[in-house]
Amino acid sequence: MPNQMLLFVSCLGRIAVIMSVLLGGSSLACAESYIPWQVENHAIPAALGGLKGDPRRGRQIAIDRSKGNCLACHHLPVPEEEFHGTVGPPLEGVGLRLSAGQIRLRIVDEKQVNPMTIMPGFYRDPRYFDRVLDDYEGKTILTAQEVEDIVAYLLTLREVSE
Amino acid sequence: MNRLFLLLFIVANASAEQGFMPISGSEYLSEQVRDMQEDEFANPAMPTVDYGRSLFHKVNDEGHRCSGCHGENGNKLKLERIAAYPVYDREQERPITLQNQINICREERMDDFPYVYDCREMVGLETYMKFLARGQIIRVQTDGPMTPFYQAGKQLYHRRFGQMEMSCAHCHDQHRGAWLRGQVLNQGQSNGFPVYRLSTSRVTSLHRRFSECLFSFRAEPFLSGSDEYINLELFVNARGNGLSIETPAIRD
C-alpha cells in the first residue's frame, strides 16, 4: 500500500511538471538568463545578446505599464495616451541627441550615468536588488529583446515638438 | 554668465534643502478635494472616525472603556501628545506609536487582548483620536534617546528597494511637484494619516501606505508595526514637525 501511494504521488509530481512546462511556456521565456553588458565611453555600443530591435514593438513596450512604463515619468509623442509624466526629461527628439549605445546605457542602467537617479535599471544584474518580491527574484525588468525594441523605437524619435 | 546662474541655482537649492519647509499633502490637492476633506459630511473617511468613536466608548467584558480614563469624547486626552507620536517609552527603551500605546492601555489598564497592528479596530481608534487632535502642531522628538531610531528611519527613507531600486527620497525629495503619470508627487508628509486614498477608495494607515509604496517598487514590504516601520514613521513624522494634524485627510 505505501508503495502504491508513493507511485501515485510521483505520478502527480510528473504531471505537475509537464503541466507547468505546457502552461508556463511564456513565463519561462521571461526568465531568460541574464546577459552581462559592457560600458564603453559612456555607452553600451553592442546590442544585448546581438539582438535586433523592432521599433513598432518598442513603442508598445514603452506604453505598457507593466513593461517599460516610460510614460509614468517621460513625455513621448504618443498622443493617444493621457497624462504623460514630468519626472524625467521629455523624449521627443532623443534619437537626434543620443546614439544607440548612449540610449541603451540609459535604459539598461541609468545609475551608471547619474548615481542619484530615480530611474530604474531596466536590465540590471538582478543580484543587486534589495528585498525584491519573490515574483521578480532573479529577473530583469525587461528582457534583452524588449530593451533592444525600445532602443530601436527611441532612435526613431528625431523630431522635437514645439 | 551661464556658470554664474548654475552656481546660484546650486546654492539656492542647497540652502532650500537645509531650511526644509514641510508642506502638507493638502497643498497639492485640487480645491474640490481639499473642500471635501474639510467638510465632515463629505469626507469619505468619517465613517471610520465614527467607528473609532464607538469603540472608544464601548465597555469591554472586564467593564473597562477608553473613555473611562480619557473622558467622554476624549475630553481628558492631551491632544498635543497625540501630535508628538512616536514618543520614547522609557520602559521598553524604544519609540512607540499611538497604536502601540493603545495596546499598552488594553493590556495593562483594560485587562484585554492586544489588537493586531493595523487591524480594523486599531485604524478606527487611531483615526478617531487623531481626528480629535486635528489642528494640533506636530512636535516629534528626534534627539536624546530617540537619535539612533531617528537615524535608522532616515536610512530606510534613503534606501533603494526592490526591482525598481527606488527610495522614498526619490519621489518625495528629489521630484516632489512633478507628475508621475496622473499623480502629483507630494512631500510624503504623514500629518493627514490615516488617510482616505482616492486611488484605492480605502482608509489607509501610515504603515499600510509604506507597504503600498514598497509593493510598487516590487519590493517585499515590512510588517505593519515592525521596528523598521516604527523607525520610518518616527523619521517621516518628525520631517513634518510644524505641520498641523489633518486626520482624516484625502490623498491620491
GROMACS .gro file of C-alpha atoms in nm, chain A residues 53-157:
model
  105
   53GLY     CA    1   1.515   4.567  -3.208
   54ASP     CA    2   1.178   4.635  -3.365
   55PRO     CA    3   1.060   4.998  -3.321
   56ARG     CA    4   0.689   4.910  -3.353
   57ARG     CA    5   0.712   4.660  -3.070
   58GLY     CA    6   0.929   4.907  -2.876
   59ARG     CA    7   0.655   5.169  -2.885
   60GLN     CA    8   0.407   4.921  -2.733
   61ILE     CA    9   0.654   4.823  -2.458
   62ALA     CA   10   0.722   5.190  -2.381
   63ILE     CA   11   0.348   5.245  -2.325
   64ASP     CA   12   0.279   4.917  -2.137
   65ARG     CA   13   0.254   4.992  -1.764
   66SER     CA   14   0.386   4.651  -1.666
   67LYS     CA   15   0.685   4.671  -1.904
   68GLY     CA   16   0.867   4.994  -1.987
   69ASN     CA   17   0.602   5.225  -1.841
   70CYS     CA   18   0.808   5.514  -1.985
   71LEU     CA   19   0.503   5.745  -1.981
   72ALA     CA   20   0.496   5.735  -1.599
   73CYS     CA   21   0.791   5.975  -1.598
   74HIS     CA   22   0.858   6.090  -1.957
   75HIS     CA   23   0.669   6.275  -2.226
   76LEU     CA   24   0.660   6.082  -2.554
   77PRO     CA   25   0.498   6.152  -2.893
   78VAL     CA   26   0.213   5.914  -2.805
   79PRO     CA   27  -0.100   6.132  -2.842
   80GLU     CA   28  -0.348   5.850  -2.772
   81GLU     CA   29  -0.228   5.820  -2.410
   82GLU     CA   30  -0.316   6.081  -2.147
   83PHE     CA   31  -0.114   6.222  -1.853
   84HIS     CA   32   0.249   6.183  -1.953
   85GLY     CA   33   0.482   6.218  -1.656
   86THR     CA   34   0.722   6.506  -1.591
   87VAL     CA   35   0.969   6.334  -1.358
   88GLY     CA   36   1.222   6.273  -1.637
   89PRO     CA   37   1.304   6.479  -1.947
   90PRO     CA   38   1.070   6.464  -2.248
   91LEU     CA   39   1.194   6.214  -2.503
   92GLU     CA   40   1.088   6.390  -2.823
   93GLY     CA   41   1.397   6.415  -3.043
   94VAL     CA   42   1.604   6.181  -2.826
   95GLY     CA   43   1.711   5.997  -3.143
   96LEU     CA   44   1.888   6.317  -3.254
   97ARG     CA   45   2.056   6.388  -2.921
   98LEU     CA   46   2.187   6.043  -2.828
   99SER     CA   47   2.345   5.748  -3.010
  100ALA     CA   48   2.203   5.395  -2.990
  101GLY     CA   49   2.474   5.299  -2.741
  102GLN     CA   50   2.402   5.602  -2.519
  103ILE     CA   51   2.027   5.531  -2.523
  104ARG     CA   52   2.094   5.163  -2.444
  105LEU     CA   53   2.306   5.252  -2.139
  106ARG     CA   54   2.035   5.484  -2.008
  107ILE     CA   55   1.766   5.216  -2.036
  108VAL     CA   56   1.984   4.934  -1.908
  109ASP     CA   57   2.118   5.122  -1.606
  110GLU     CA   58   2.082   5.499  -1.579
  111LYS     CA   59   2.267   5.485  -1.245
  112GLN     CA   60   2.590   5.446  -1.449
  113VAL     CA   61   2.523   5.799  -1.581
  114ASN     CA   62   2.369   5.952  -1.267
  115PRO     CA   63   2.416   5.754  -0.944
  116MET     CA   64   2.136   5.952  -0.771
  117THR     CA   65   1.874   5.889  -1.039
  118ILE     CA   66   1.520   5.769  -0.966
  119MET     CA   67   1.515   5.581  -1.299
  120PRO     CA   68   1.512   5.202  -1.260
  121GLY     CA   69   1.779   5.000  -1.437
  122PHE     CA   70   1.569   4.802  -1.683
  123TYR     CA   71   1.844   4.549  -1.747
  124ARG     CA   72   2.049   4.548  -1.430
  125ASP     CA   73   2.210   4.247  -1.270
  126PRO     CA   74   1.919   4.108  -1.061
  127ARG     CA   75   2.161   4.006  -0.785
  128TYR     CA   76   2.183   4.372  -0.676
  129PHE     CA   77   1.815   4.405  -0.581
  130ASP     CA   78   1.734   4.468  -0.213
  131ARG     CA   79   1.426   4.284  -0.072
  132VAL     CA   80   1.287   4.210  -0.417
  133LEU     CA   81   0.943   4.040  -0.422
  134ASP     CA   82   0.955   3.665  -0.487
  135ASP     CA   83   0.779   3.702  -0.824
  136TYR     CA   84   1.065   3.917  -0.955
  137GLU     CA   85   1.354   3.732  -0.792
  138GLY     CA   86   1.644   3.691  -1.036
  139LYS     CA   87   1.464   3.875  -1.314
  140THR     CA   88   1.545   4.194  -1.501
  141ILE     CA   89   1.257   4.440  -1.551
  142LEU     CA   90   1.272   4.398  -1.930
  143THR     CA   91   1.415   4.116  -2.139
  144ALA     CA   92   1.717   4.182  -2.363
  145GLN     CA   93   1.486   4.176  -2.666
  146GLU     CA   94   1.250   4.430  -2.507
  147VAL     CA   95   1.542   4.664  -2.431
  148GLU     CA   96   1.656   4.644  -2.793
  149ASP     CA   97   1.298   4.710  -2.911
  150ILE     CA   98   1.281   5.029  -2.703
  151VAL     CA   99   1.626   5.141  -2.822
  152ALA     CA  100   1.507   5.093  -3.182
  153TYR     CA  101   1.188   5.290  -3.107
  154LEU     CA  102   1.364   5.581  -2.934
  155LEU     CA  103   1.610   5.609  -3.225
  156THR     CA  104   1.310   5.685  -3.449
  157LEU     CA  105   1.219   5.991  -3.238
   0.00000   0.00000   0.00000
